[in-house]
PDB file of C-alpha atoms in Angstrom:
ATOM      1  CA  ALA J   1     219.823  85.649 -58.700  1.00  0.00           C
ATOM      2  CA  GLN J   2     217.880  86.453 -56.243  1.00  0.00           C
ATOM      3  CA  ARG J   3     219.211  88.154 -52.582  1.00  0.00           C
ATOM      4  CA  VAL J   4     217.680  89.775 -49.835  1.00  0.00           C
ATOM      5  CA  THR J   5     219.927  91.835 -47.449  1.00  0.00           C
ATOM      6  CA  GLN J   6     219.063  92.554 -43.956  1.00  0.00           C
ATOM      7  CA  PRO J   7     222.105  94.576 -42.615  1.00  0.00           C
ATOM      8  CA  GLU J   8     221.059  94.816 -38.752  1.00  0.00           C
ATOM      9  CA  LYS J   9     221.073  91.721 -36.957  1.00  0.00           C
ATOM     10  CA  LEU J  10     219.681  93.808 -33.934  1.00  0.00           C
ATOM     11  CA  LEU J  11     217.727  96.756 -33.247  1.00  0.00           C
ATOM     12  CA  SER J  12     216.471  98.272 -30.083  1.00  0.00           C
ATOM     13  CA  VAL J  13     214.400 100.944 -29.526  1.00  0.00           C
ATOM     14  CA  PHE J  14     212.177 102.336 -26.484  1.00  0.00           C
ATOM     15  CA  LYS J  15     208.650 102.146 -26.806  1.00  0.00           C
ATOM     16  CA  GLY J  16     207.238 105.076 -28.648  1.00  0.00           C
ATOM     17  CA  ALA J  17     210.050 105.499 -30.674  1.00  0.00           C
ATOM     18  CA  PRO J  18     210.066 105.197 -34.720  1.00  0.00           C
ATOM     19  CA  VAL J  19     211.470 101.868 -36.196  1.00  0.00           C
ATOM     20  CA  GLU J  20     212.970 101.231 -39.502  1.00  0.00           C
ATOM     21  CA  LEU J  21     214.147  97.757 -40.575  1.00  0.00           C
ATOM     22  CA  LYS J  22     216.002  97.916 -43.304  1.00  0.00           C
ATOM     23  CA  CYS J  23     215.670  95.543 -46.646  1.00  0.00           C
ATOM     24  CA  ASN J  24     217.319  95.524 -49.831  1.00  0.00           C
ATOM     25  CA  TYR J  25     216.961  93.267 -52.649  1.00  0.00           C
ATOM     26  CA  SER J  26     218.608  91.925 -56.041  1.00  0.00           C
ATOM     27  CA  TYR J  27     216.505  90.768 -58.481  1.00  0.00           C
ATOM     28  CA  SER J  28     216.716  91.581 -62.485  1.00  0.00           C
ATOM     29  CA  GLY J  29     212.878  91.280 -62.758  1.00  0.00           C
ATOM     30  CA  SER J  30     209.657  92.672 -61.271  1.00  0.00           C
ATOM     31  CA  PRO J  31     209.938  91.553 -57.653  1.00  0.00           C
ATOM     32  CA  GLU J  32     207.106  90.793 -55.266  1.00  0.00           C
ATOM     33  CA  LEU J  33     208.264  91.685 -51.959  1.00  0.00           C
ATOM     34  CA  PHE J  34     207.153  90.467 -48.323  1.00  0.00           C
ATOM     35  CA  TRP J  35     207.500  91.137 -44.734  1.00  0.00           C
ATOM     36  CA  TYR J  36     207.241  88.204 -42.290  1.00  0.00           C
ATOM     37  CA  VAL J  37     207.604  88.215 -38.646  1.00  0.00           C
ATOM     38  CA  GLN J  38     207.939  85.339 -36.160  1.00  0.00           C
ATOM     39  CA  TYR J  39     206.830  86.036 -32.633  1.00  0.00           C
ATOM     40  CA  SER J  40     208.398  84.327 -29.407  1.00  0.00           C
ATOM     41  CA  ARG J  41     207.030  80.559 -29.365  1.00  0.00           C
ATOM     42  CA  GLN J  42     205.139  80.964 -32.455  1.00  0.00           C
ATOM     43  CA  ARG J  43     205.580  79.952 -36.219  1.00  0.00           C
ATOM     44  CA  LEU J  44     206.436  82.355 -38.841  1.00  0.00           C
ATOM     45  CA  GLN J  45     203.870  84.543 -40.400  1.00  0.00           C
ATOM     46  CA  LEU J  46     203.458  87.075 -42.965  1.00  0.00           C
ATOM     47  CA  LEU J  47     203.077  90.719 -42.074  1.00  0.00           C
ATOM     48  CA  LEU J  48     202.580  92.547 -45.029  1.00  0.00           C
ATOM     49  CA  ARG J  49     203.324  92.623 -48.877  1.00  0.00           C
ATOM     50  CA  HIS J  50     204.042  95.289 -50.960  1.00  0.00           C
ATOM     51  CA  ILE J  51     201.552  94.770 -53.878  1.00  0.00           C
ATOM     52  CA  SER J  52     198.439  95.361 -51.113  1.00  0.00           C
ATOM     53  CA  ARG J  53     199.740  98.371 -49.898  1.00  0.00           C
ATOM     54  CA  GLU J  54     198.056  97.961 -46.600  1.00  0.00           C
ATOM     55  CA  SER J  55     199.471  99.090 -42.955  1.00  0.00           C
ATOM     56  CA  ILE J  56     199.044  95.979 -40.562  1.00  0.00           C
ATOM     57  CA  LYS J  57     199.829  96.897 -36.953  1.00  0.00           C
ATOM     58  CA  GLY J  58     200.780  99.854 -37.861  1.00  0.00           C
ATOM     59  CA  PHE J  59     203.734  99.060 -40.111  1.00  0.00           C
ATOM     60  CA  THR J  60     204.190  99.960 -43.725  1.00  0.00           C
ATOM     61  CA  ALA J  61     206.902  98.949 -46.219  1.00  0.00           C
ATOM     62  CA  ASP J  62     207.347 100.870 -49.634  1.00  0.00           C
ATOM     63  CA  LEU J  63     209.103  99.436 -52.532  1.00  0.00           C
ATOM     64  CA  ASN J  64     211.761 101.870 -54.134  1.00  0.00           C
ATOM     65  CA  LYS J  65     212.736 100.032 -57.335  1.00  0.00           C
ATOM     66  CA  GLY J  66     215.389 102.690 -57.989  1.00  0.00           C
ATOM     67  CA  GLU J  67     217.106 101.851 -54.638  1.00  0.00           C
ATOM     68  CA  THR J  68     216.396  98.503 -54.558  1.00  0.00           C
ATOM     69  CA  SER J  69     214.712  98.696 -50.879  1.00  0.00           C
ATOM     70  CA  PHE J  70     211.713  97.670 -49.073  1.00  0.00           C
ATOM     71  CA  HIS J  71     211.967  99.051 -45.555  1.00  0.00           C
ATOM     72  CA  LEU J  72     209.661  98.556 -42.676  1.00  0.00           C
ATOM     73  CA  LYS J  73     208.515 101.508 -40.810  1.00  0.00           C
ATOM     74  CA  LYS J  74     206.315 101.951 -37.822  1.00  0.00           C
ATOM     75  CA  PRO J  75     206.131 105.460 -36.278  1.00  0.00           C
ATOM     76  CA  PHE J  76     205.631 104.663 -32.815  1.00  0.00           C
ATOM     77  CA  ALA J  77     206.761 101.204 -31.498  1.00  0.00           C
ATOM     78  CA  GLN J  78     205.200  98.966 -29.209  1.00  0.00           C
ATOM     79  CA  GLU J  79     206.413  96.537 -26.812  1.00  0.00           C
ATOM     80  CA  GLU J  80     204.738  93.757 -28.440  1.00  0.00           C
ATOM     81  CA  ASP J  81     206.265  94.578 -31.625  1.00  0.00           C
ATOM     82  CA  SER J  82     209.447  92.767 -30.341  1.00  0.00           C
ATOM     83  CA  ALA J  83     210.134  89.712 -32.805  1.00  0.00           C
ATOM     84  CA  MET J  84     212.217  88.743 -35.452  1.00  0.00           C
ATOM     85  CA  TYR J  85     211.423  90.078 -38.930  1.00  0.00           C
ATOM     86  CA  TYR J  86     212.282  88.677 -42.054  1.00  0.00           C
ATOM     87  CA  CYS J  87     212.079  90.320 -45.416  1.00  0.00           C
ATOM     88  CA  ALA J  88     211.420  87.761 -48.443  1.00  0.00           C
ATOM     89  CA  LEU J  89     211.444  88.311 -52.007  1.00  0.00           C
ATOM     90  CA  SER J  90     209.857  86.059 -55.250  1.00  0.00           C
ATOM     91  CA  GLY J  91     210.407  86.604 -58.834  1.00  0.00           C
ATOM     92  CA  THR J  92     207.636  86.958 -61.403  1.00  0.00           C
ATOM     93  CA  GLY J  93     205.550  83.821 -62.235  1.00  0.00           C
ATOM     94  CA  PHE J  94     206.634  80.782 -60.281  1.00  0.00           C
ATOM     95  CA  GLN J  95     210.275  81.431 -58.209  1.00  0.00           C
ATOM     96  CA  LYS J  96     211.599  80.200 -54.948  1.00  0.00           C
ATOM     97  CA  LEU J  97     210.498  82.543 -52.122  1.00  0.00           C
ATOM     98  CA  VAL J  98     213.838  83.465 -50.588  1.00  0.00           C
ATOM     99  CA  PHE J  99     214.847  85.163 -47.092  1.00  0.00           C
ATOM    100  CA  GLY J 100     216.942  87.410 -45.373  1.00  0.00           C
ATOM    101  CA  THR J 101     218.986  86.948 -42.441  1.00  0.00           C
ATOM    102  CA  GLY J 102     216.741  88.454 -40.385  1.00  0.00           C
ATOM    103  CA  THR J 103     216.438  91.629 -37.932  1.00  0.00           C
ATOM    104  CA  ARG J 104     215.630  91.327 -34.243  1.00  0.00           C
ATOM    105  CA  LEU J 105     213.690  94.203 -33.089  1.00  0.00           C
ATOM    106  CA  LEU J 106     213.594  94.574 -29.293  1.00  0.00           C
ATOM    107  CA  VAL J 107     211.462  97.119 -27.927  1.00  0.00           C
ATOM    108  CA  SER J 108     211.558  98.203 -24.331  1.00  0.00           C
ATOM    109  CA  PRO J 109     209.407 100.184 -21.710  1.00  0.00           C
TER     110      PRO J 109
ATOM    111  CA  ASP F   1     192.608  78.468 -41.704  1.00  0.00           C
ATOM    112  CA  VAL F   2     195.889  77.006 -43.254  1.00  0.00           C
ATOM    113  CA  LYS F   3     197.216  74.619 -41.258  1.00  0.00           C
ATOM    114  CA  VAL F   4     200.825  73.460 -41.712  1.00  0.00           C
ATOM    115  CA  THR F   5     202.041  70.392 -39.891  1.00  0.00           C
ATOM    116  CA  GLN F   6     205.054  68.839 -39.132  1.00  0.00           C
ATOM    117  CA  SER F   7     205.412  65.351 -37.963  1.00  0.00           C
ATOM    118  CA  SER F   8     207.914  66.144 -34.932  1.00  0.00           C
ATOM    119  CA  ARG F   9     208.736  69.497 -32.364  1.00  0.00           C
ATOM    120  CA  TYR F  10     211.954  67.647 -31.657  1.00  0.00           C
ATOM    121  CA  LEU F  11     214.257  65.230 -33.209  1.00  0.00           C
ATOM    122  CA  VAL F  12     217.736  63.737 -31.904  1.00  0.00           C
ATOM    123  CA  LYS F  13     219.277  61.465 -34.607  1.00  0.00           C
ATOM    124  CA  ARG F  14     222.834  59.694 -34.607  1.00  0.00           C
ATOM    125  CA  THR F  15     225.343  60.684 -37.247  1.00  0.00           C
ATOM    126  CA  GLY F  16     225.018  58.284 -40.262  1.00  0.00           C
ATOM    127  CA  GLU F  17     221.381  57.864 -39.332  1.00  0.00           C
ATOM    128  CA  LYS F  18     218.389  57.958 -42.202  1.00  0.00           C
ATOM    129  CA  VAL F  19     216.517  61.085 -41.206  1.00  0.00           C
ATOM    130  CA  PHE F  20     212.720  61.566 -42.427  1.00  0.00           C
ATOM    131  CA  LEU F  21     210.937  64.917 -41.834  1.00  0.00           C
ATOM    132  CA  GLU F  22     207.160  64.906 -42.909  1.00  0.00           C
ATOM    133  CA  CYS F  23     205.191  67.964 -43.568  1.00  0.00           C
ATOM    134  CA  VAL F  24     201.019  67.900 -44.130  1.00  0.00           C
ATOM    135  CA  GLN F  25     199.171  70.831 -45.603  1.00  0.00           C
ATOM    136  CA  ASP F  26     195.413  70.680 -45.462  1.00  0.00           C
ATOM    137  CA  MET F  27     194.589  73.441 -47.790  1.00  0.00           C
ATOM    138  CA  ASP F  28     195.141  71.683 -51.261  1.00  0.00           C
ATOM    139  CA  HIS F  29     198.193  74.133 -51.983  1.00  0.00           C
ATOM    140  CA  GLU F  30     200.482  73.569 -54.915  1.00  0.00           C
ATOM    141  CA  ASN F  31     203.544  75.441 -53.790  1.00  0.00           C
ATOM    142  CA  MET F  32     205.759  73.518 -50.799  1.00  0.00           C
ATOM    143  CA  PHE F  33     208.891  74.569 -49.229  1.00  0.00           C
ATOM    144  CA  TRP F  34     211.605  73.094 -46.899  1.00  0.00           C
ATOM    145  CA  TYR F  35     213.961  75.603 -45.017  1.00  0.00           C
ATOM    146  CA  ARG F  36     216.678  75.679 -42.359  1.00  0.00           C
ATOM    147  CA  GLN F  37     216.807  78.263 -39.898  1.00  0.00           C
ATOM    148  CA  ASP F  38     220.079  78.919 -38.092  1.00  0.00           C
ATOM    149  CA  PRO F  39     220.681  82.368 -36.243  1.00  0.00           C
ATOM    150  CA  GLY F  40     222.694  85.143 -38.118  1.00  0.00           C
ATOM    151  CA  LEU F  41     221.852  83.128 -41.415  1.00  0.00           C
ATOM    152  CA  GLY F  42     218.172  83.661 -41.632  1.00  0.00           C
ATOM    153  CA  LEU F  43     216.023  81.060 -43.464  1.00  0.00           C
ATOM    154  CA  ARG F  44     218.019  79.278 -46.202  1.00  0.00           C
ATOM    155  CA  LEU F  45     216.029  77.460 -48.904  1.00  0.00           C
ATOM    156  CA  ILE F  46     216.374  73.409 -49.599  1.00  0.00           C
ATOM    157  CA  TYR F  47     214.275  72.373 -51.773  1.00  0.00           C
ATOM    158  CA  PHE F  48     210.894  73.617 -53.200  1.00  0.00           C
ATOM    159  CA  SER F  49     208.030  71.679 -55.370  1.00  0.00           C
ATOM    160  CA  TYR F  50     205.395  73.148 -57.327  1.00  0.00           C
ATOM    161  CA  ASP F  51     203.260  69.960 -58.079  1.00  0.00           C
ATOM    162  CA  VAL F  52     203.146  66.382 -57.234  1.00  0.00           C
ATOM    163  CA  LYS F  53     206.573  64.683 -57.947  1.00  0.00           C
ATOM    164  CA  MET F  54     208.241  68.000 -58.904  1.00  0.00           C
ATOM    165  CA  LYS F  55     210.925  69.583 -56.949  1.00  0.00           C
ATOM    166  CA  GLU F  56     213.397  71.971 -57.286  1.00  0.00           C
ATOM    167  CA  LYS F  57     216.780  72.603 -55.662  1.00  0.00           C
ATOM    168  CA  GLY F  58     217.232  75.276 -53.520  1.00  0.00           C
ATOM    169  CA  ASP F  59     219.912  77.256 -52.615  1.00  0.00           C
ATOM    170  CA  ILE F  60     221.669  74.633 -49.933  1.00  0.00           C
ATOM    171  CA  PRO F  61     220.525  70.940 -51.403  1.00  0.00           C
ATOM    172  CA  GLU F  62     223.576  69.217 -50.482  1.00  0.00           C
ATOM    173  CA  GLY F  63     222.704  66.330 -48.320  1.00  0.00           C
ATOM    174  CA  TYR F  64     219.092  66.303 -48.778  1.00  0.00           C
ATOM    175  CA  SER F  65     216.480  64.833 -51.047  1.00  0.00           C
ATOM    176  CA  VAL F  66     212.665  65.331 -50.656  1.00  0.00           C
ATOM    177  CA  SER F  67     209.945  63.353 -51.971  1.00  0.00           C
ATOM    178  CA  ARG F  68     206.169  64.670 -52.864  1.00  0.00           C
ATOM    179  CA  GLU F  69     203.856  61.889 -53.676  1.00  0.00           C
ATOM    180  CA  LYS F  70     200.899  63.336 -52.541  1.00  0.00           C
ATOM    181  CA  LYS F  71     199.713  67.088 -53.143  1.00  0.00           C
ATOM    182  CA  GLU F  72     199.385  67.855 -49.147  1.00  0.00           C
ATOM    183  CA  ARG F  73     202.707  66.011 -48.416  1.00  0.00           C
ATOM    184  CA  PHE F  74     205.987  67.091 -48.791  1.00  0.00           C
ATOM    185  CA  SER F  75     209.082  65.073 -46.985  1.00  0.00           C
ATOM    186  CA  LEU F  76     212.535  65.995 -46.218  1.00  0.00           C
ATOM    187  CA  ILE F  77     215.113  63.426 -46.282  1.00  0.00           C
ATOM    188  CA  LEU F  78     218.805  63.536 -45.048  1.00  0.00           C
ATOM    189  CA  GLU F  79     220.211  60.902 -46.645  1.00  0.00           C
ATOM    190  CA  SER F  80     223.318  60.471 -43.447  1.00  0.00           C
ATOM    191  CA  ALA F  81     222.529  63.022 -41.198  1.00  0.00           C
ATOM    192  CA  SER F  82     225.511  64.910 -40.053  1.00  0.00           C
ATOM    193  CA  THR F  83     226.289  67.263 -36.904  1.00  0.00           C
ATOM    194  CA  ASN F  84     225.941  70.435 -39.394  1.00  0.00           C
ATOM    195  CA  GLN F  85     222.287  69.457 -40.410  1.00  0.00           C
ATOM    196  CA  THR F  86     221.741  70.153 -36.907  1.00  0.00           C
ATOM    197  CA  SER F  87     219.467  72.998 -37.115  1.00  0.00           C
ATOM    198  CA  MET F  88     215.714  74.058 -36.926  1.00  0.00           C
ATOM    199  CA  TYR F  89     213.838  72.837 -40.144  1.00  0.00           C
ATOM    200  CA  LEU F  90     210.344  75.010 -41.394  1.00  0.00           C
ATOM    201  CA  CYS F  91     208.018  73.399 -43.956  1.00  0.00           C
ATOM    202  CA  ALA F  92     205.862  76.109 -45.702  1.00  0.00           C
ATOM    203  CA  SER F  93     203.200  75.930 -48.554  1.00  0.00           C
ATOM    204  CA  SER F  94     201.819  78.457 -50.518  1.00  0.00           C
ATOM    205  CA  LEU F  95     198.567  78.570 -52.946  1.00  0.00           C
ATOM    206  CA  HIS F  96     199.533  78.416 -56.582  1.00  0.00           C
ATOM    207  CA  ARG F  97     201.794  79.743 -59.124  1.00  0.00           C
ATOM    208  CA  GLY F  98     202.652  83.289 -58.906  1.00  0.00           C
ATOM    209  CA  ASN F  99     200.888  83.489 -55.481  1.00  0.00           C
ATOM    210  CA  THR F 100     203.356  83.308 -53.045  1.00  0.00           C
ATOM    211  CA  GLU F 101     202.519  84.321 -49.864  1.00  0.00           C
ATOM    212  CA  ALA F 102     203.537  81.348 -47.516  1.00  0.00           C
ATOM    213  CA  PHE F 103     201.587  79.518 -44.751  1.00  0.00           C
ATOM    214  CA  PHE F 104     204.570  78.006 -42.216  1.00  0.00           C
ATOM    215  CA  GLY F 105     204.659  75.024 -40.152  1.00  0.00           C
ATOM    216  CA  GLN F 106     205.651  74.963 -36.394  1.00  0.00           C
ATOM    217  CA  GLY F 107     209.257  73.748 -37.179  1.00  0.00           C
ATOM    218  CA  THR F 108     211.218  70.732 -36.090  1.00  0.00           C
ATOM    219  CA  ARG F 109     214.401  71.109 -34.193  1.00  0.00           C
ATOM    220  CA  LEU F 110     216.771  68.180 -35.367  1.00  0.00           C
ATOM    221  CA  THR F 111     219.668  67.527 -33.175  1.00  0.00           C
ATOM    222  CA  VAL F 112     222.330  65.086 -34.887  1.00  0.00           C
ATOM    223  CA  VAL F 113     224.890  63.978 -32.353  1.00  0.00           C
TER     224      VAL F 113
END
C-alpha cells in the first residue's frame, strides 16, 4: 500500500530562517515523489519532483530510501513561501497518486 | 499551458440529491483523478481513470461513482448526496502512464444541506 505521512500540520518561522517540511512514505517498490504547493486562492501546483533533482524557488528535496523520507528544505524562508505544502507519491508504472495531509507553512516578517 | 476546468466553483445541494461534478482538460491527457480536500485530512483520492471508459477506485470511493465517456471529460457523481460529502473537490489530469505530474483544476466547493 502507498502511504505518505506529513507529521506537522503547521510550521511557523520568521523570514530568513531555515525551513524543513517533513515527509515520510511507505511503498514497497521504487516510488516517484513530489512536492505540491497551494498558495492562497490559487490551484494546487507542482513544486518539484525527486527525479529532476532541481531547486525550485530555493527549495530542494532529497529522496532518502533508507529512511523512506523526502523532506523539503529551504535555507532562508521568504514571506511569499507561506502556503500549504503537500508531499505526494506514485509507484512504478501507472499507480494512483497519493497525497499526505499537508503542512501549512507560515513565514512571518 | 495545461488547463483543467471544473464546471462550478461553488455548489449547494440538498441531502438525497444526485450531484454531478464535471471536469474537462484540454491537453489530451490520458489520466484523470478526483480528490476531495478536507482540513487536516489532505487530499484523498476518490477515483481515477487512465483511459476512456476505464476507472479505478481510489481510497474513498463509497458514495461516489465516475464516468469517462470522452478522453477530455471526467465526471464525478454523488448518487445520493449526504452532509458528510460537504467538501472541496479537486480534479486533476496527467499526461500518460508513468508520467504522474498532475495538473489541477480550481476546485468545486460543494455544500450539502
